[in-house]
Coordinates of C-alpha atoms in Angstrom, one line a residue:
X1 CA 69.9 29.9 -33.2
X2 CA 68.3 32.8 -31.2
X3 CA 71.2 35.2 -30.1
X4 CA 70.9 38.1 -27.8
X5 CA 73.8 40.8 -28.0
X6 CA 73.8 43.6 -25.2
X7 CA 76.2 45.9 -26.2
X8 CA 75.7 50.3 -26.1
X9 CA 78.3 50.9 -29.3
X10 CA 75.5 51.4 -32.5
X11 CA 77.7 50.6 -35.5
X12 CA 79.4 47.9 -33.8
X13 CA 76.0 46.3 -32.7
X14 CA 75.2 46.3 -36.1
X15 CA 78.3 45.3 -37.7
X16 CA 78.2 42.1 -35.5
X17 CA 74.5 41.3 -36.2
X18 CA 75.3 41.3 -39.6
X19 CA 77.6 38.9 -39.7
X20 CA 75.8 36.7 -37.2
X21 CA 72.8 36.7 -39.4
X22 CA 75.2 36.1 -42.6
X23 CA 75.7 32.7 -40.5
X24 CA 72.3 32.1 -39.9
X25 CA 72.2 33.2 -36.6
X26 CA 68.7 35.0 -35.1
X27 CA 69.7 38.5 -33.3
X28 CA 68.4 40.4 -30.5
X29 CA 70.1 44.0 -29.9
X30 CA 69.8 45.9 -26.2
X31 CA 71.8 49.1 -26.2
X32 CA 71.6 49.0 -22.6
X33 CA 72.3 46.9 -19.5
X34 CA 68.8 47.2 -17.9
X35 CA 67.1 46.1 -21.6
X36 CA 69.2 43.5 -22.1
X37 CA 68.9 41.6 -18.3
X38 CA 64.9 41.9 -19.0
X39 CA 65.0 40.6 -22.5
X40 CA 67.6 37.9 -21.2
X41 CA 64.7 37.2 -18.7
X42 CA 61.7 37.2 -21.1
X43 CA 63.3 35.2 -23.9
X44 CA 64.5 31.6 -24.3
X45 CA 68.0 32.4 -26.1
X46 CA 70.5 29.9 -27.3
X47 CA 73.3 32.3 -26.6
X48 CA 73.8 35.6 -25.0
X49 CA 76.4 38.3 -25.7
X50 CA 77.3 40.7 -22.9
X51 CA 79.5 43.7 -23.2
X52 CA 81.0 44.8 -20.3
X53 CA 80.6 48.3 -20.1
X54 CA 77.4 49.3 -20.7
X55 CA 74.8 52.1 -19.8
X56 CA 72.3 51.4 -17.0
X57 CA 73.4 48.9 -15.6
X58 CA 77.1 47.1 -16.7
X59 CA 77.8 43.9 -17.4
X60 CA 78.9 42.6 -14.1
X61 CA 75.8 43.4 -12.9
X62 CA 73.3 42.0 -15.6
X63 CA 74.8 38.4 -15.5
X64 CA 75.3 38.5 -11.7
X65 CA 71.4 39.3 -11.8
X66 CA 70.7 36.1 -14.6
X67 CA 72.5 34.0 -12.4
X68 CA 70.8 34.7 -9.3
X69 CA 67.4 33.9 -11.3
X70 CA 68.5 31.0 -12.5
X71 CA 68.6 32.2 -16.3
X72 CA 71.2 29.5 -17.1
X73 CA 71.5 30.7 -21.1
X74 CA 75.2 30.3 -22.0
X75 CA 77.3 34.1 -22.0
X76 CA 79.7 34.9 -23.6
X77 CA 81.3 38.3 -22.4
X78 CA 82.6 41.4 -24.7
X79 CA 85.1 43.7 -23.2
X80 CA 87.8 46.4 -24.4
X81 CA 89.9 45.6 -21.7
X82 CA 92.0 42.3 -21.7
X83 CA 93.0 42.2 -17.9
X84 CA 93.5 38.6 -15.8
X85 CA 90.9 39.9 -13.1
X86 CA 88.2 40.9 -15.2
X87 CA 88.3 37.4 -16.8
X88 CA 88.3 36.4 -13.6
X89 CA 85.4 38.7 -12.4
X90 CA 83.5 37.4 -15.3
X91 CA 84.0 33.9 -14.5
X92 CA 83.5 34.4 -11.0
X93 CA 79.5 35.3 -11.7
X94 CA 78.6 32.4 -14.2
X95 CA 80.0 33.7 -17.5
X96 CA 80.8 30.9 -19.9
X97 CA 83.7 32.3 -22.4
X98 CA 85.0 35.9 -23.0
X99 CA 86.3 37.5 -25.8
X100 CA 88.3 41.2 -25.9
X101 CA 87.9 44.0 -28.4
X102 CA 88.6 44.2 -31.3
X103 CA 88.0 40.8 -31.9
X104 CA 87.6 38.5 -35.2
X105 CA 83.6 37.6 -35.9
X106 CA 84.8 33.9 -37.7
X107 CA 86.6 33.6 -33.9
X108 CA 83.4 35.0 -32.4
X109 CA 80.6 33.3 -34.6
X110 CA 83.2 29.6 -33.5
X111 CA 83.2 30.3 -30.1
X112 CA 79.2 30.8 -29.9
X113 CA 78.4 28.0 -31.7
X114 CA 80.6 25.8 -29.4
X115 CA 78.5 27.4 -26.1
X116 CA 75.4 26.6 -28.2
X117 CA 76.6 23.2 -28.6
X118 CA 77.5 22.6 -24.8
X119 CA 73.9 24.3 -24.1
X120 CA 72.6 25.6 -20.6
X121 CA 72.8 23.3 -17.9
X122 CA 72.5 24.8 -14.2
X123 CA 75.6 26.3 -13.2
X124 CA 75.1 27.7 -9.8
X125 CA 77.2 30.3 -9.0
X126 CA 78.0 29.0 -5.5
X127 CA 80.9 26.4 -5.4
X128 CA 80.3 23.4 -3.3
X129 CA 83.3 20.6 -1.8
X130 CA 81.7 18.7 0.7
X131 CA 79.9 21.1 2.8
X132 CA 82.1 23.7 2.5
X133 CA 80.6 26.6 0.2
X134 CA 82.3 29.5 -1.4
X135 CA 80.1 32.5 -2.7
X136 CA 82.8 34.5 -5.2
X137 CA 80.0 37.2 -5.8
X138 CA 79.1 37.4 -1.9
X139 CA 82.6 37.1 -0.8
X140 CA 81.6 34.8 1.4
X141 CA 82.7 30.7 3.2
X142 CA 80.8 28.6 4.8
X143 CA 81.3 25.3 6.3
X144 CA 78.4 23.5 7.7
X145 CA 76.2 26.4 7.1
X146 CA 78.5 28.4 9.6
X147 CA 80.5 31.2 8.1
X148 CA 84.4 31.6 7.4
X149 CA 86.0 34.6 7.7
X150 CA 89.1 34.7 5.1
X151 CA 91.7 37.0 4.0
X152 CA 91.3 38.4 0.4
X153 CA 94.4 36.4 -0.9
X154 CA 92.7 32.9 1.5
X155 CA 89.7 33.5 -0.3
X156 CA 91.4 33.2 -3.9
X157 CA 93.4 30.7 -3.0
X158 CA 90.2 28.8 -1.8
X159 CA 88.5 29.5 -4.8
X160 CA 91.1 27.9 -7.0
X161 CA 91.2 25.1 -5.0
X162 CA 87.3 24.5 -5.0
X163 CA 87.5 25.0 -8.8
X164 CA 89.5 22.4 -9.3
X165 CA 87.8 19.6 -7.4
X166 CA 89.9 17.0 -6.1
X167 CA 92.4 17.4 -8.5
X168 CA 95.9 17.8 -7.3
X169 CA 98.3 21.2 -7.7
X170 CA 101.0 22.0 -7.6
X171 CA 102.5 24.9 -6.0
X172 CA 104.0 26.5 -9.1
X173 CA 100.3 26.2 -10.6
X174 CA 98.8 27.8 -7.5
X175 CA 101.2 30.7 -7.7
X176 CA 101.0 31.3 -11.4
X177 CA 96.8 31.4 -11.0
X178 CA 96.3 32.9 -7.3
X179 CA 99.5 35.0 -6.8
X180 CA 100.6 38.8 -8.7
X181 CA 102.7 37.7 -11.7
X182 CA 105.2 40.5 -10.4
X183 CA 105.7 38.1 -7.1
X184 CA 109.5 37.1 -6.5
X185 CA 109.5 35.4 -3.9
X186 CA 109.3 31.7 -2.2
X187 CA 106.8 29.2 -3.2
X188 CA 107.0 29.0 0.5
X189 CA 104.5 31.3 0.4
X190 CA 102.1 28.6 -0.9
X191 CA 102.5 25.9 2.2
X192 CA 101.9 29.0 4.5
X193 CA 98.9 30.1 3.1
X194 CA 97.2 26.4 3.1
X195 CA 98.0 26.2 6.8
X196 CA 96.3 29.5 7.3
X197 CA 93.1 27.9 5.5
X198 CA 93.3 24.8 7.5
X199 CA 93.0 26.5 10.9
X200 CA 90.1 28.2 9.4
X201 CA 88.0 25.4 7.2
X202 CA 89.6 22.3 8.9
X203 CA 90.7 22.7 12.3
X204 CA 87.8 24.9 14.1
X205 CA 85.2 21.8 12.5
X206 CA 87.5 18.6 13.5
X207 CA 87.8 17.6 9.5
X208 CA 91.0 17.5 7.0
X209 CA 89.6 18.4 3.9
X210 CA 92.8 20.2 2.7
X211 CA 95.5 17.3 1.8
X212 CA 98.8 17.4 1.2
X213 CA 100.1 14.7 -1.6
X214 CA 103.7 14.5 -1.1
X215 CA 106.0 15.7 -3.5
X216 CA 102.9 16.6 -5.9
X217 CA 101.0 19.4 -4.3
X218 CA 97.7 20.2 -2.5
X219 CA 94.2 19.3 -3.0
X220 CA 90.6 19.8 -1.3
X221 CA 88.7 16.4 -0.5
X222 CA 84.8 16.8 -0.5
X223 CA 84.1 15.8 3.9
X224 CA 81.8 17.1 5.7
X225 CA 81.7 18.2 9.3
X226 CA 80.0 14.6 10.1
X227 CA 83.3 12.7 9.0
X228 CA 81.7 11.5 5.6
X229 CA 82.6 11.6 2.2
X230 CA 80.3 13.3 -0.2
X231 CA 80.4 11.5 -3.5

């Protein structure tokens, strides 16, 4: 198994590249982020791992750049910090698992194995429901092909909801995933928010995509402006 790593610390590099090869793994070191996008774009790698903040060009950057060639390689990201929204940030552009300094190498050497495992099937960064279309790297909703304008905390809310599928939540799961953890006050705040979305992806197209399930919680159905259901 062919493994890139991308990550500027020396010793650590090689401490990890030891131990990968130990398990039999094949390694590739880039020291920076502009080395490691072109090697991740020259070479057919089982696995790729990303550190976050790197010289040249960071992370972010490198598998927002991947993505938007279509280099669907599996990547797992490396990070000293351990905050929700860089997860999220990392997610957001295509990345497959992440994993926060210091870390074990039996935990790290298991979790690349299982991406190796799933392998690299297309993962477009765009989320589709119907013909509604959220870009999380863009910032940007469309519906039909016609943009959306959202508010930051719409668009999150949105973006939960479209990666979920059809699947229905609740509104103690939306606010634990798409509201601040210090936030005290009513799950109110959940219905008013999905009426704000519906009078921006619903109403202005003539569709109700954005269903209520009484007594269990919201979900988004995959119409399209035409009134069909997309399978």
């Amino acid at each position: 198994m062919r493994v890139l790593l991308v990550e500027d610390e020396v010793p650590m590099a090689q401490a990890v590249k030891r131990a990968l090869v130990n398990e039999g793994f094949v390694v590739d070191i880039a020291h920076d982020g502009v080395t490691g996008q072109w090697l991740g774009t020259e070479n057919p790698y089982d696995v790729i791992v990303l550190d976050i903040m790197l010289p040249g060009r960071n992370g972010y950057d490198v598998l927002r750049n991947l993505r938007e060639l279509k280099v669907w390689t599996p990547v797992l990201m490396l990070t000293a910090k351990d905050g929700v929204y860089d997860q999220s940030d990392a997610f957001d552009l295509g990345a497959d698992d992440y994993l926060t300094k210091p870390f074990s190498v039996i935990v790290l050497v298991a979790r690349l194995r299982a991406l190796v495992r799933r392998g690299a099937p297309e993962r477009p960064v765009v989320l589709q429901v119907g013909d509604l279309c959220l870009d999380p790297v863009k910032r940007l909703v469309t519906r039909a092909g016609v943009p959306v304008s959202v508010t930051a905390k719409e668009f999150a809310l949105l973006h939960f909801l479209m990666r979920h599928g059809d699947d229905v939540l609740s509104k103690a799961e939306i606010l634990d995933n798409v509201w601040d953890p210090a936030y005290e006050g009513s799950d109110n705040i959940v219905e008013v928010y999905i009426g704000y979305l519906r009078k921006k992806i619903d109403t202005p197209f003539g569709v109700r995509s954005l269903e209520t399930v009484r007594g269990l919680g919201y979900r988004l159905l995959p119409v399209t402006v035409s009134g069909s259901v997309s399978p």
